[in-house]
Amino acid sequence: MNGYVGWVVAHADPEIAKIQAAIIAWPPWPIARVISFVFAGTAAAAWGFPRLFDRGAPRAAVKPLLIASLVFLAIDIGLKWLLAPEWRGLLRALLGASAGIEAGGSG
């Protein structure tokens, strides 16, 4: 994702501030997805570590972490469904024909 954001910033309209281009290039739904993955990974580690390395340790409650992971995954899907068409317009306004968007994309 960082490479994509860097590409967008490099090809953005020169009149647009670089930080503004970076913010527009990074949509909110991948951020929700990363948070979801962090919760899922933490839940997996909390569940698996004691089973593999410390069998006498008390078991951590992983259900709240899994629920949080699913909530953020739903937020990811919802944000993408709601905002992707609008975000495409923002990117087109930011990049325009200089990035080849108008030269044969599917949108």
Backbone as XML, in Angstrom:
<?xml version="1.0"?>
<chain id="A" units="angstrom">
  <residue number="1" name="MET">
    <atom name="N" x="0.827" y="-1.185" z="0.000"/>
    <atom name="CA" x="0.000" y="0.000" z="0.000"/>
    <atom name="C" x="0.875" y="1.253" z="0.000"/>
  </residue>
  <residue number="2" name="ASN">
    <atom name="N" x="1.992" y="1.210" z="0.704"/>
    <atom name="CA" x="2.867" y="2.381" z="0.736"/>
    <atom name="C" x="3.433" y="2.691" z="-0.647"/>
  </residue>
  <residue number="3" name="GLY">
    <atom name="N" x="3.742" y="1.652" z="-1.415"/>
    <atom name="CA" x="4.230" y="1.875" z="-2.769"/>
    <atom name="C" x="3.178" y="2.533" z="-3.642"/>
  </residue>
  <residue number="4" name="TYR">
    <atom name="N" x="1.940" y="2.095" z="-3.486"/>
    <atom name="CA" x="0.830" y="2.692" z="-4.228"/>
    <atom name="C" x="0.650" y="4.159" z="-3.847"/>
  </residue>
  <residue number="5" name="VAL">
    <atom name="N" x="0.673" y="4.443" z="-2.544"/>
    <atom name="CA" x="0.518" y="5.826" z="-2.078"/>
    <atom name="C" x="1.662" y="6.684" z="-2.614"/>
  </residue>
  <residue number="6" name="GLY">
    <atom name="N" x="2.876" y="6.166" z="-2.586"/>
    <atom name="CA" x="4.008" y="6.902" z="-3.137"/>
    <atom name="C" x="3.843" y="7.189" z="-4.619"/>
  </residue>
  <residue number="7" name="TRP">
    <atom name="N" x="3.317" y="6.211" z="-5.363"/>
    <atom name="CA" x="3.074" y="6.410" z="-6.790"/>
    <atom name="C" x="2.044" y="7.509" z="-7.005"/>
  </residue>
  <residue number="8" name="VAL">
    <atom name="N" x="0.957" y="7.476" z="-6.235"/>
    <atom name="CA" x="-0.082" y="8.499" z="-6.371"/>
    <atom name="C" x="0.484" y="9.876" z="-6.051"/>
  </residue>
  <residue number="9" name="VAL">
    <atom name="N" x="1.253" y="9.980" z="-4.976"/>
    <atom name="CA" x="1.845" y="11.274" z="-4.606"/>
    <atom name="C" x="2.777" y="11.763" z="-5.716"/>
  </residue>
  <residue number="10" name="ALA">
    <atom name="N" x="3.563" y="10.866" z="-6.282"/>
    <atom name="CA" x="4.497" y="11.257" z="-7.342"/>
    <atom name="C" x="3.783" y="11.713" z="-8.610"/>
  </residue>
  <residue number="11" name="HIS">
    <atom name="N" x="2.594" y="11.163" z="-8.877"/>
    <atom name="CA" x="1.879" y="11.486" z="-10.111"/>
    <atom name="C" x="0.715" y="12.450" z="-9.898"/>
  </residue>
  <residue number="12" name="ALA">
    <atom name="N" x="0.571" y="12.961" z="-8.712"/>
    <atom name="CA" x="-0.543" y="13.867" z="-8.417"/>
    <atom name="C" x="-0.337" y="15.217" z="-9.091"/>
  </residue>
  <residue number="13" name="ASP">
    <atom name="N" x="-1.430" y="15.937" z="-9.201"/>
    <atom name="CA" x="-1.386" y="17.302" z="-9.723"/>
    <atom name="C" x="-0.388" y="18.106" z="-8.897"/>
  </residue>
  <residue number="14" name="PRO">
    <atom name="N" x="0.561" y="18.785" z="-9.535"/>
    <atom name="CA" x="1.579" y="19.535" z="-8.783"/>
    <atom name="C" x="1.008" y="20.643" z="-7.900"/>
  </residue>
  <residue number="15" name="GLU">
    <atom name="N" x="-0.198" y="21.082" z="-8.188"/>
    <atom name="CA" x="-0.808" y="22.138" z="-7.377"/>
    <atom name="C" x="-1.379" y="21.610" z="-6.063"/>
  </residue>
  <residue number="16" name="ILE">
    <atom name="N" x="-1.482" y="20.287" z="-5.933"/>
    <atom name="CA" x="-2.009" y="19.661" z="-4.715"/>
    <atom name="C" x="-0.841" y="19.399" z="-3.767"/>
  </residue>
  <residue number="17" name="ALA">
    <atom name="N" x="-1.035" y="19.702" z="-2.489"/>
    <atom name="CA" x="0.005" y="19.434" z="-1.485"/>
    <atom name="C" x="0.269" y="17.932" z="-1.400"/>
  </residue>
  <residue number="18" name="LYS">
    <atom name="N" x="1.522" y="17.564" z="-1.191"/>
    <atom name="CA" x="1.901" y="16.145" z="-1.130"/>
    <atom name="C" x="1.155" y="15.411" z="-0.013"/>
  </residue>
  <residue number="19" name="ILE">
    <atom name="N" x="0.995" y="16.048" z="1.144"/>
    <atom name="CA" x="0.301" y="15.387" z="2.253"/>
    <atom name="C" x="-1.168" y="15.162" z="1.911"/>
  </residue>
  <residue number="20" name="GLN">
    <atom name="N" x="-1.777" y="16.103" z="1.209"/>
    <atom name="CA" x="-3.166" y="15.943" z="0.795"/>
    <atom name="C" x="-3.292" y="14.788" z="-0.199"/>
  </residue>
  <residue number="21" name="ALA">
    <atom name="N" x="-2.351" y="14.693" z="-1.118"/>
    <atom name="CA" x="-2.357" y="13.587" z="-2.075"/>
    <atom name="C" x="-2.195" y="12.253" z="-1.356"/>
  </residue>
  <residue number="22" name="ALA">
    <atom name="N" x="-1.333" y="12.201" z="-0.355"/>
    <atom name="CA" x="-1.130" y="10.957" z="0.393"/>
    <atom name="C" x="-2.383" y="10.562" z="1.162"/>
  </residue>
  <residue number="23" name="ILE">
    <atom name="N" x="-3.065" y="11.532" z="1.746"/>
    <atom name="CA" x="-4.292" y="11.227" z="2.498"/>
    <atom name="C" x="-5.384" y="10.722" z="1.564"/>
  </residue>
  <residue number="24" name="ILE">
    <atom name="N" x="-5.515" y="11.335" z="0.395"/>
    <atom name="CA" x="-6.523" y="10.878" z="-0.563"/>
    <atom name="C" x="-6.160" y="9.498" z="-1.105"/>
  </residue>
  <residue number="25" name="ALA">
    <atom name="N" x="-4.873" y="9.235" z="-1.277"/>
    <atom name="CA" x="-4.442" y="7.941" z="-1.816"/>
    <atom name="C" x="-4.671" y="6.798" z="-0.837"/>
  </residue>
  <residue number="26" name="TRP">
    <atom name="N" x="-4.745" y="7.092" z="0.447"/>
    <atom name="CA" x="-4.899" y="6.041" z="1.451"/>
    <atom name="C" x="-6.346" y="6.025" z="1.928"/>
  </residue>
  <residue number="27" name="PRO">
    <atom name="N" x="-7.210" y="5.219" z="1.312"/>
    <atom name="CA" x="-8.613" y="5.201" z="1.719"/>
    <atom name="C" x="-8.788" y="4.615" z="3.122"/>
  </residue>
  <residue number="28" name="PRO">
    <atom name="N" x="-9.914" y="4.890" z="3.772"/>
    <atom name="CA" x="-10.092" y="4.446" z="5.154"/>
    <atom name="C" x="-10.339" y="2.951" z="5.315"/>
  </residue>
  <residue number="29" name="TRP">
    <atom name="N" x="-10.840" y="2.269" z="4.295"/>
    <atom name="CA" x="-11.164" y="0.859" z="4.503"/>
    <atom name="C" x="-9.944" y="-0.026" z="4.704"/>
  </residue>
  <residue number="30" name="PRO">
    <atom name="N" x="-8.789" y="0.199" z="4.066"/>
    <atom name="CA" x="-7.645" y="-0.654" z="4.399"/>
    <atom name="C" x="-7.165" y="-0.467" z="5.834"/>
  </residue>
  <residue number="31" name="ILE">
    <atom name="N" x="-7.367" y="0.722" z="6.377"/>
    <atom name="CA" x="-6.985" y="0.955" z="7.770"/>
    <atom name="C" x="-7.844" y="0.094" z="8.684"/>
  </residue>
  <residue number="32" name="ALA">
    <atom name="N" x="-9.151" y="0.038" z="8.405"/>
    <atom name="CA" x="-10.042" y="-0.825" z="9.190"/>
    <atom name="C" x="-9.642" y="-2.293" z="9.031"/>
  </residue>
  <residue number="33" name="ARG">
    <atom name="N" x="-9.215" y="-2.675" z="7.825"/>
    <atom name="CA" x="-8.798" y="-4.063" z="7.585"/>
    <atom name="C" x="-7.554" y="-4.408" z="8.391"/>
  </residue>
  <residue number="34" name="VAL">
    <atom name="N" x="-6.597" y="-3.495" z="8.438"/>
    <atom name="CA" x="-5.376" y="-3.738" z="9.215"/>
    <atom name="C" x="-5.708" y="-3.882" z="10.695"/>
  </residue>
  <residue number="35" name="ILE">
    <atom name="N" x="-6.589" y="-3.029" z="11.210"/>
    <atom name="CA" x="-7.002" y="-3.148" z="12.611"/>
    <atom name="C" x="-7.666" y="-4.499" z="12.842"/>
  </residue>
  <residue number="36" name="SER">
    <atom name="N" x="-8.492" y="-4.932" z="11.899"/>
    <atom name="CA" x="-9.129" y="-6.247" z="12.003"/>
    <atom name="C" x="-8.085" y="-7.358" z="12.063"/>
  </residue>
  <residue number="37" name="PHE">
    <atom name="N" x="-7.071" y="-7.286" z="11.210"/>
    <atom name="CA" x="-6.025" y="-8.307" z="11.199"/>
    <atom name="C" x="-5.210" y="-8.294" z="12.489"/>
  </residue>
  <residue number="38" name="VAL">
    <atom name="N" x="-4.985" y="-7.114" z="13.055"/>
    <atom name="CA" x="-4.251" y="-7.033" z="14.324"/>
    <atom name="C" x="-5.041" y="-7.733" z="15.427"/>
  </residue>
  <residue number="39" name="PHE">
    <atom name="N" x="-6.341" y="-7.471" z="15.490"/>
    <atom name="CA" x="-7.169" y="-8.152" z="16.488"/>
    <atom name="C" x="-7.180" y="-9.665" z="16.261"/>
  </residue>
  <residue number="40" name="ALA">
    <atom name="N" x="-7.303" y="-10.098" z="15.010"/>
    <atom name="CA" x="-7.325" y="-11.531" z="14.714"/>
    <atom name="C" x="-5.988" y="-12.188" z="15.057"/>
  </residue>
  <residue number="41" name="GLY">
    <atom name="N" x="-4.889" y="-11.530" z="14.719"/>
    <atom name="CA" x="-3.572" y="-12.078" z="15.044"/>
    <atom name="C" x="-3.319" y="-12.141" z="16.535"/>
  </residue>
  <residue number="42" name="THR">
    <atom name="N" x="-3.772" y="-11.119" z="17.253"/>
    <atom name="CA" x="-3.627" y="-11.118" z="18.708"/>
    <atom name="C" x="-4.449" y="-12.240" z="19.324"/>
  </residue>
  <residue number="43" name="ALA">
    <atom name="N" x="-5.656" y="-12.439" z="18.819"/>
    <atom name="CA" x="-6.497" y="-13.530" z="19.319"/>
    <atom name="C" x="-5.847" y="-14.885" z="19.043"/>
  </residue>
  <residue number="44" name="ALA">
    <atom name="N" x="-5.301" y="-15.053" z="17.852"/>
    <atom name="CA" x="-4.654" y="-16.323" z="17.516"/>
    <atom name="C" x="-3.439" y="-16.575" z="18.399"/>
  </residue>
  <residue number="45" name="ALA">
    <atom name="N" x="-2.653" y="-15.531" z="18.649"/>
    <atom name="CA" x="-1.479" y="-15.692" z="19.511"/>
    <atom name="C" x="-1.887" y="-15.980" z="20.951"/>
  </residue>
  <residue number="46" name="ALA">
    <atom name="N" x="-2.909" y="-15.282" z="21.438"/>
    <atom name="CA" x="-3.373" y="-15.505" z="22.812"/>
    <atom name="C" x="-3.944" y="-16.905" z="22.976"/>
  </residue>
  <residue number="47" name="TRP">
    <atom name="N" x="-4.541" y="-17.439" z="21.931"/>
    <atom name="CA" x="-5.099" y="-18.782" z="21.995"/>
    <atom name="C" x="-4.007" y="-19.842" z="21.828"/>
  </residue>
  <residue number="48" name="GLY">
    <atom name="N" x="-3.087" y="-19.623" z="20.887"/>
    <atom name="CA" x="-2.122" y="-20.657" z="20.538"/>
    <atom name="C" x="-0.887" y="-20.732" z="21.411"/>
  </residue>
  <residue number="49" name="PHE">
    <atom name="N" x="-0.390" y="-19.605" z="21.885"/>
    <atom name="CA" x="0.850" y="-19.608" z="22.653"/>
    <atom name="C" x="0.770" y="-20.498" z="23.887"/>
  </residue>
  <residue number="50" name="PRO">
    <atom name="N" x="-0.251" y="-20.360" z="24.735"/>
    <atom name="CA" x="-0.295" y="-21.231" z="25.918"/>
    <atom name="C" x="-0.431" y="-22.713" z="25.558"/>
  </residue>
  <residue number="51" name="ARG">
    <atom name="N" x="-1.097" y="-23.010" z="24.468"/>
    <atom name="CA" x="-1.276" y="-24.411" z="24.073"/>
    <atom name="C" x="0.037" y="-25.037" z="23.594"/>
  </residue>
  <residue number="52" name="LEU">
    <atom name="N" x="0.925" y="-24.208" z="23.066"/>
    <atom name="CA" x="2.185" y="-24.731" z="22.554"/>
    <atom name="C" x="3.329" y="-24.660" z="23.558"/>
  </residue>
  <residue number="53" name="PHE">
    <atom name="N" x="3.392" y="-23.591" z="24.349"/>
    <atom name="CA" x="4.588" y="-23.347" z="25.147"/>
    <atom name="C" x="4.378" y="-23.319" z="26.656"/>
  </residue>
  <residue number="54" name="ASP">
    <atom name="N" x="3.177" y="-23.097" z="27.122"/>
    <atom name="CA" x="2.951" y="-22.968" z="28.561"/>
    <atom name="C" x="1.607" y="-23.585" z="28.916"/>
  </residue>
  <residue number="55" name="ARG">
    <atom name="N" x="1.572" y="-24.906" z="28.934"/>
    <atom name="CA" x="0.305" y="-25.613" z="29.101"/>
    <atom name="C" x="-0.379" y="-25.353" z="30.437"/>
  </residue>
  <residue number="56" name="GLY">
    <atom name="N" x="0.363" y="-24.930" z="31.439"/>
    <atom name="CA" x="-0.235" y="-24.675" z="32.744"/>
    <atom name="C" x="-0.778" y="-23.264" z="32.914"/>
  </residue>
  <residue number="57" name="ALA">
    <atom name="N" x="-0.535" y="-22.411" z="31.945"/>
    <atom name="CA" x="-0.955" y="-21.006" z="32.056"/>
    <atom name="C" x="-2.467" y="-20.887" z="31.899"/>
  </residue>
  <residue number="58" name="PRO">
    <atom name="N" x="-3.037" y="-19.890" z="32.535"/>
    <atom name="CA" x="-4.476" y="-19.670" z="32.344"/>
    <atom name="C" x="-4.762" y="-19.258" z="30.899"/>
  </residue>
  <residue number="59" name="ARG">
    <atom name="N" x="-5.905" y="-19.663" z="30.422"/>
    <atom name="CA" x="-6.287" y="-19.367" z="29.040"/>
    <atom name="C" x="-6.836" y="-17.947" z="28.931"/>
  </residue>
  <residue number="60" name="ALA">
    <atom name="N" x="-6.340" y="-17.231" z="27.974"/>
    <atom name="CA" x="-6.822" y="-15.865" z="27.740"/>
    <atom name="C" x="-8.165" y="-15.916" z="27.018"/>
  </residue>
  <residue number="61" name="ALA">
    <atom name="N" x="-8.998" y="-14.943" z="27.305"/>
    <atom name="CA" x="-10.286" y="-14.842" z="26.617"/>
    <atom name="C" x="-10.049" y="-14.239" z="25.230"/>
  </residue>
  <residue number="62" name="VAL">
    <atom name="N" x="-10.316" y="-15.015" z="24.212"/>
    <atom name="CA" x="-10.076" y="-14.534" z="22.853"/>
    <atom name="C" x="-11.360" y="-14.102" z="22.157"/>
  </residue>
  <residue number="63" name="LYS">
    <atom name="N" x="-12.496" y="-14.439" z="22.716"/>
    <atom name="CA" x="-13.764" y="-14.105" z="22.067"/>
    <atom name="C" x="-13.920" y="-12.601" z="21.829"/>
  </residue>
  <residue number="64" name="PRO">
    <atom name="N" x="-13.607" y="-11.725" z="22.809"/>
    <atom name="CA" x="-13.734" y="-10.282" z="22.528"/>
    <atom name="C" x="-12.816" y="-9.812" z="21.397"/>
  </residue>
  <residue number="65" name="LEU">
    <atom name="N" x="-11.634" y="-10.395" z="21.310"/>
    <atom name="CA" x="-10.716" y="-10.022" z="20.230"/>
    <atom name="C" x="-11.248" y="-10.471" z="18.869"/>
  </residue>
  <residue number="66" name="LEU">
    <atom name="N" x="-11.811" y="-11.673" z="18.825"/>
    <atom name="CA" x="-12.377" y="-12.158" z="17.569"/>
    <atom name="C" x="-13.589" y="-11.333" z="17.153"/>
  </residue>
  <residue number="67" name="ILE">
    <atom name="N" x="-14.412" y="-10.961" z="18.119"/>
    <atom name="CA" x="-15.573" y="-10.122" z="17.807"/>
    <atom name="C" x="-15.111" y="-8.763" z="17.276"/>
  </residue>
  <residue number="68" name="ALA">
    <atom name="N" x="-14.109" y="-8.173" z="17.924"/>
    <atom name="CA" x="-13.576" y="-6.889" z="17.447"/>
    <atom name="C" x="-13.013" y="-7.033" z="16.036"/>
  </residue>
  <residue number="69" name="SER">
    <atom name="N" x="-12.345" y="-8.154" z="15.771"/>
    <atom name="CA" x="-11.809" y="-8.396" z="14.437"/>
    <atom name="C" x="-12.927" y="-8.448" z="13.400"/>
  </residue>
  <residue number="70" name="LEU">
    <atom name="N" x="-13.996" y="-9.155" z="13.715"/>
    <atom name="CA" x="-15.123" y="-9.254" z="12.785"/>
    <atom name="C" x="-15.823" y="-7.909" z="12.596"/>
  </residue>
  <residue number="71" name="VAL">
    <atom name="N" x="-15.912" y="-7.125" z="13.667"/>
    <atom name="CA" x="-16.528" y="-5.798" z="13.560"/>
    <atom name="C" x="-15.717" y="-4.920" z="12.609"/>
  </residue>
  <residue number="72" name="PHE">
    <atom name="N" x="-14.402" y="-4.905" z="12.776"/>
    <atom name="CA" x="-13.580" y="-4.072" z="11.897"/>
    <atom name="C" x="-13.551" y="-4.612" z="10.469"/>
  </residue>
  <residue number="73" name="LEU">
    <atom name="N" x="-13.684" y="-5.919" z="10.300"/>
    <atom name="CA" x="-13.787" y="-6.470" z="8.954"/>
    <atom name="C" x="-15.091" y="-6.022" z="8.297"/>
  </residue>
  <residue number="74" name="ALA">
    <atom name="N" x="-16.180" y="-6.008" z="9.067"/>
    <atom name="CA" x="-17.458" y="-5.504" z="8.544"/>
    <atom name="C" x="-17.364" y="-4.014" z="8.217"/>
  </residue>
  <residue number="75" name="ILE">
    <atom name="N" x="-16.657" y="-3.257" z="9.053"/>
    <atom name="CA" x="-16.447" y="-1.831" z="8.770"/>
    <atom name="C" x="-15.667" y="-1.668" z="7.467"/>
  </residue>
  <residue number="76" name="ASP">
    <atom name="N" x="-14.653" y="-2.496" z="7.271"/>
    <atom name="CA" x="-13.868" y="-2.472" z="6.033"/>
    <atom name="C" x="-14.778" y="-2.683" z="4.828"/>
  </residue>
  <residue number="77" name="ILE">
    <atom name="N" x="-15.600" y="-3.716" z="4.880"/>
    <atom name="CA" x="-16.489" y="-4.030" z="3.758"/>
    <atom name="C" x="-17.491" y="-2.903" z="3.539"/>
  </residue>
  <residue number="78" name="GLY">
    <atom name="N" x="-18.073" y="-2.412" z="4.626"/>
    <atom name="CA" x="-19.063" y="-1.345" z="4.510"/>
    <atom name="C" x="-18.481" y="-0.055" z="3.956"/>
  </residue>
  <residue number="79" name="LEU">
    <atom name="N" x="-17.310" y="0.330" z="4.457"/>
    <atom name="CA" x="-16.681" y="1.557" z="3.963"/>
    <atom name="C" x="-16.327" y="1.443" z="2.485"/>
  </residue>
  <residue number="80" name="LYS">
    <atom name="N" x="-15.810" y="0.292" z="2.092"/>
    <atom name="CA" x="-15.451" y="0.122" z="0.683"/>
    <atom name="C" x="-16.695" y="0.163" z="-0.192"/>
  </residue>
  <residue number="81" name="TRP">
    <atom name="N" x="-17.743" y="-0.481" z="0.254"/>
    <atom name="CA" x="-18.985" y="-0.508" z="-0.511"/>
    <atom name="C" x="-19.569" y="0.896" z="-0.652"/>
  </residue>
  <residue number="82" name="LEU">
    <atom name="N" x="-19.521" y="1.663" z="0.432"/>
    <atom name="CA" x="-20.106" y="3.000" z="0.414"/>
    <atom name="C" x="-19.214" y="4.050" z="-0.254"/>
  </residue>
  <residue number="83" name="LEU">
    <atom name="N" x="-17.918" y="3.978" z="-0.014"/>
    <atom name="CA" x="-17.031" y="5.074" z="-0.399"/>
    <atom name="C" x="-16.216" y="4.853" z="-1.670"/>
  </residue>
  <residue number="84" name="ALA">
    <atom name="N" x="-16.073" y="3.612" z="-2.126"/>
    <atom name="CA" x="-15.194" y="3.358" z="-3.277"/>
    <atom name="C" x="-15.573" y="4.167" z="-4.517"/>
  </residue>
  <residue number="85" name="PRO">
    <atom name="N" x="-16.854" y="4.265" z="-4.882"/>
    <atom name="CA" x="-17.171" y="5.076" z="-6.068"/>
    <atom name="C" x="-16.788" y="6.554" z="-5.898"/>
  </residue>
  <residue number="86" name="GLU">
    <atom name="N" x="-17.015" y="7.089" z="-4.707"/>
    <atom name="CA" x="-16.652" y="8.487" z="-4.458"/>
    <atom name="C" x="-15.132" y="8.653" z="-4.429"/>
  </residue>
  <residue number="87" name="TRP">
    <atom name="N" x="-14.455" y="7.664" z="-3.854"/>
    <atom name="CA" x="-12.995" y="7.734" z="-3.747"/>
    <atom name="C" x="-12.355" y="7.698" z="-5.129"/>
  </residue>
  <residue number="88" name="ARG">
    <atom name="N" x="-12.957" y="6.929" z="-6.030"/>
    <atom name="CA" x="-12.460" y="6.875" z="-7.407"/>
    <atom name="C" x="-12.505" y="8.267" z="-8.030"/>
  </residue>
  <residue number="89" name="GLY">
    <atom name="N" x="-13.598" y="8.990" z="-7.768"/>
    <atom name="CA" x="-13.700" y="10.359" z="-8.275"/>
    <atom name="C" x="-12.638" y="11.271" z="-7.691"/>
  </residue>
  <residue number="90" name="LEU">
    <atom name="N" x="-12.349" y="11.108" z="-6.400"/>
    <atom name="CA" x="-11.288" y="11.903" z="-5.774"/>
    <atom name="C" x="-9.935" y="11.622" z="-6.420"/>
  </residue>
  <residue number="91" name="LEU">
    <atom name="N" x="-9.663" y="10.336" z="-6.656"/>
    <atom name="CA" x="-8.383" y="9.974" z="-7.280"/>
    <atom name="C" x="-8.290" y="10.485" z="-8.712"/>
  </residue>
  <residue number="92" name="ARG">
    <atom name="N" x="-9.397" y="10.413" z="-9.438"/>
    <atom name="CA" x="-9.381" y="10.936" z="-10.809"/>
    <atom name="C" x="-9.132" y="12.434" z="-10.819"/>
  </residue>
  <residue number="93" name="ALA">
    <atom name="N" x="-9.749" y="13.140" z="-9.875"/>
    <atom name="CA" x="-9.522" y="14.584" z="-9.795"/>
    <atom name="C" x="-8.078" y="14.883" z="-9.405"/>
  </residue>
  <residue number="94" name="LEU">
    <atom name="N" x="-7.520" y="14.037" z="-8.565"/>
    <atom name="CA" x="-6.147" y="14.236" z="-8.107"/>
    <atom name="C" x="-5.135" y="13.928" z="-9.205"/>
  </residue>
  <residue number="95" name="LEU">
    <atom name="N" x="-5.375" y="12.850" z="-9.948"/>
    <atom name="CA" x="-4.395" y="12.378" z="-10.926"/>
    <atom name="C" x="-4.713" y="12.813" z="-12.349"/>
  </residue>
  <residue number="96" name="GLY">
    <atom name="N" x="-5.973" y="12.740" z="-12.717"/>
    <atom name="CA" x="-6.371" y="13.129" z="-14.066"/>
    <atom name="C" x="-5.749" y="12.258" z="-15.135"/>
  </residue>
  <residue number="97" name="ALA">
    <atom name="N" x="-5.648" y="12.796" z="-16.324"/>
    <atom name="CA" x="-5.135" y="12.039" z="-17.465"/>
    <atom name="C" x="-3.634" y="11.816" z="-17.385"/>
  </residue>
  <residue number="98" name="SER">
    <atom name="N" x="-2.943" y="12.561" z="-16.522"/>
    <atom name="CA" x="-1.490" y="12.404" z="-16.438"/>
    <atom name="C" x="-1.087" y="11.016" z="-15.982"/>
  </residue>
  <residue number="99" name="ALA">
    <atom name="N" x="-1.972" y="10.324" z="-15.276"/>
    <atom name="CA" x="-1.657" y="8.983" z="-14.805"/>
    <atom name="C" x="-2.238" y="7.909" z="-15.707"/>
  </residue>
  <residue number="100" name="GLY">
    <atom name="N" x="-2.869" y="8.288" z="-16.795"/>
    <atom name="CA" x="-3.412" y="7.314" z="-17.727"/>
    <atom name="C" x="-4.751" y="6.748" z="-17.322"/>
  </residue>
  <residue number="101" name="ILE">
    <atom name="N" x="-5.422" y="7.358" z="-16.370"/>
    <atom name="CA" x="-6.706" y="6.828" z="-15.915"/>
    <atom name="C" x="-7.744" y="6.907" z="-17.026"/>
  </residue>
  <residue number="102" name="GLU">
    <atom name="N" x="-7.750" y="7.990" z="-17.769"/>
    <atom name="CA" x="-8.759" y="8.181" z="-18.802"/>
    <atom name="C" x="-8.450" y="7.374" z="-20.067"/>
  </residue>
  <residue number="103" name="ALA">
    <atom name="N" x="-7.297" y="6.741" z="-20.118"/>
    <atom name="CA" x="-6.864" y="6.087" z="-21.346"/>
    <atom name="C" x="-7.323" y="4.649" z="-21.471"/>
  </residue>
  <residue number="104" name="GLY">
    <atom name="N" x="-8.284" y="4.229" z="-20.693"/>
    <atom name="CA" x="-8.780" y="2.877" z="-20.907"/>
    <atom name="C" x="-8.961" y="2.073" z="-19.651"/>
  </residue>
  <residue number="105" name="GLY">
    <atom name="N" x="-9.376" y="2.666" z="-18.595"/>
    <atom name="CA" x="-9.687" y="1.914" z="-17.381"/>
    <atom name="C" x="-11.097" y="1.372" z="-17.446"/>
  </residue>
  <residue number="106" name="SER">
    <atom name="N" x="-11.499" y="0.715" z="-16.416"/>
    <atom name="CA" x="-12.837" y="0.132" z="-16.388"/>
    <atom name="C" x="-13.722" y="0.884" z="-15.404"/>
  </residue>
  <residue number="107" name="GLY">
    <atom name="N" x="-13.763" y="2.142" z="-15.439"/>
    <atom name="CA" x="-14.615" y="2.815" z="-14.479"/>
    <atom name="C" x="-14.853" y="4.187" z="-14.878"/>
  </residue>
</chain>
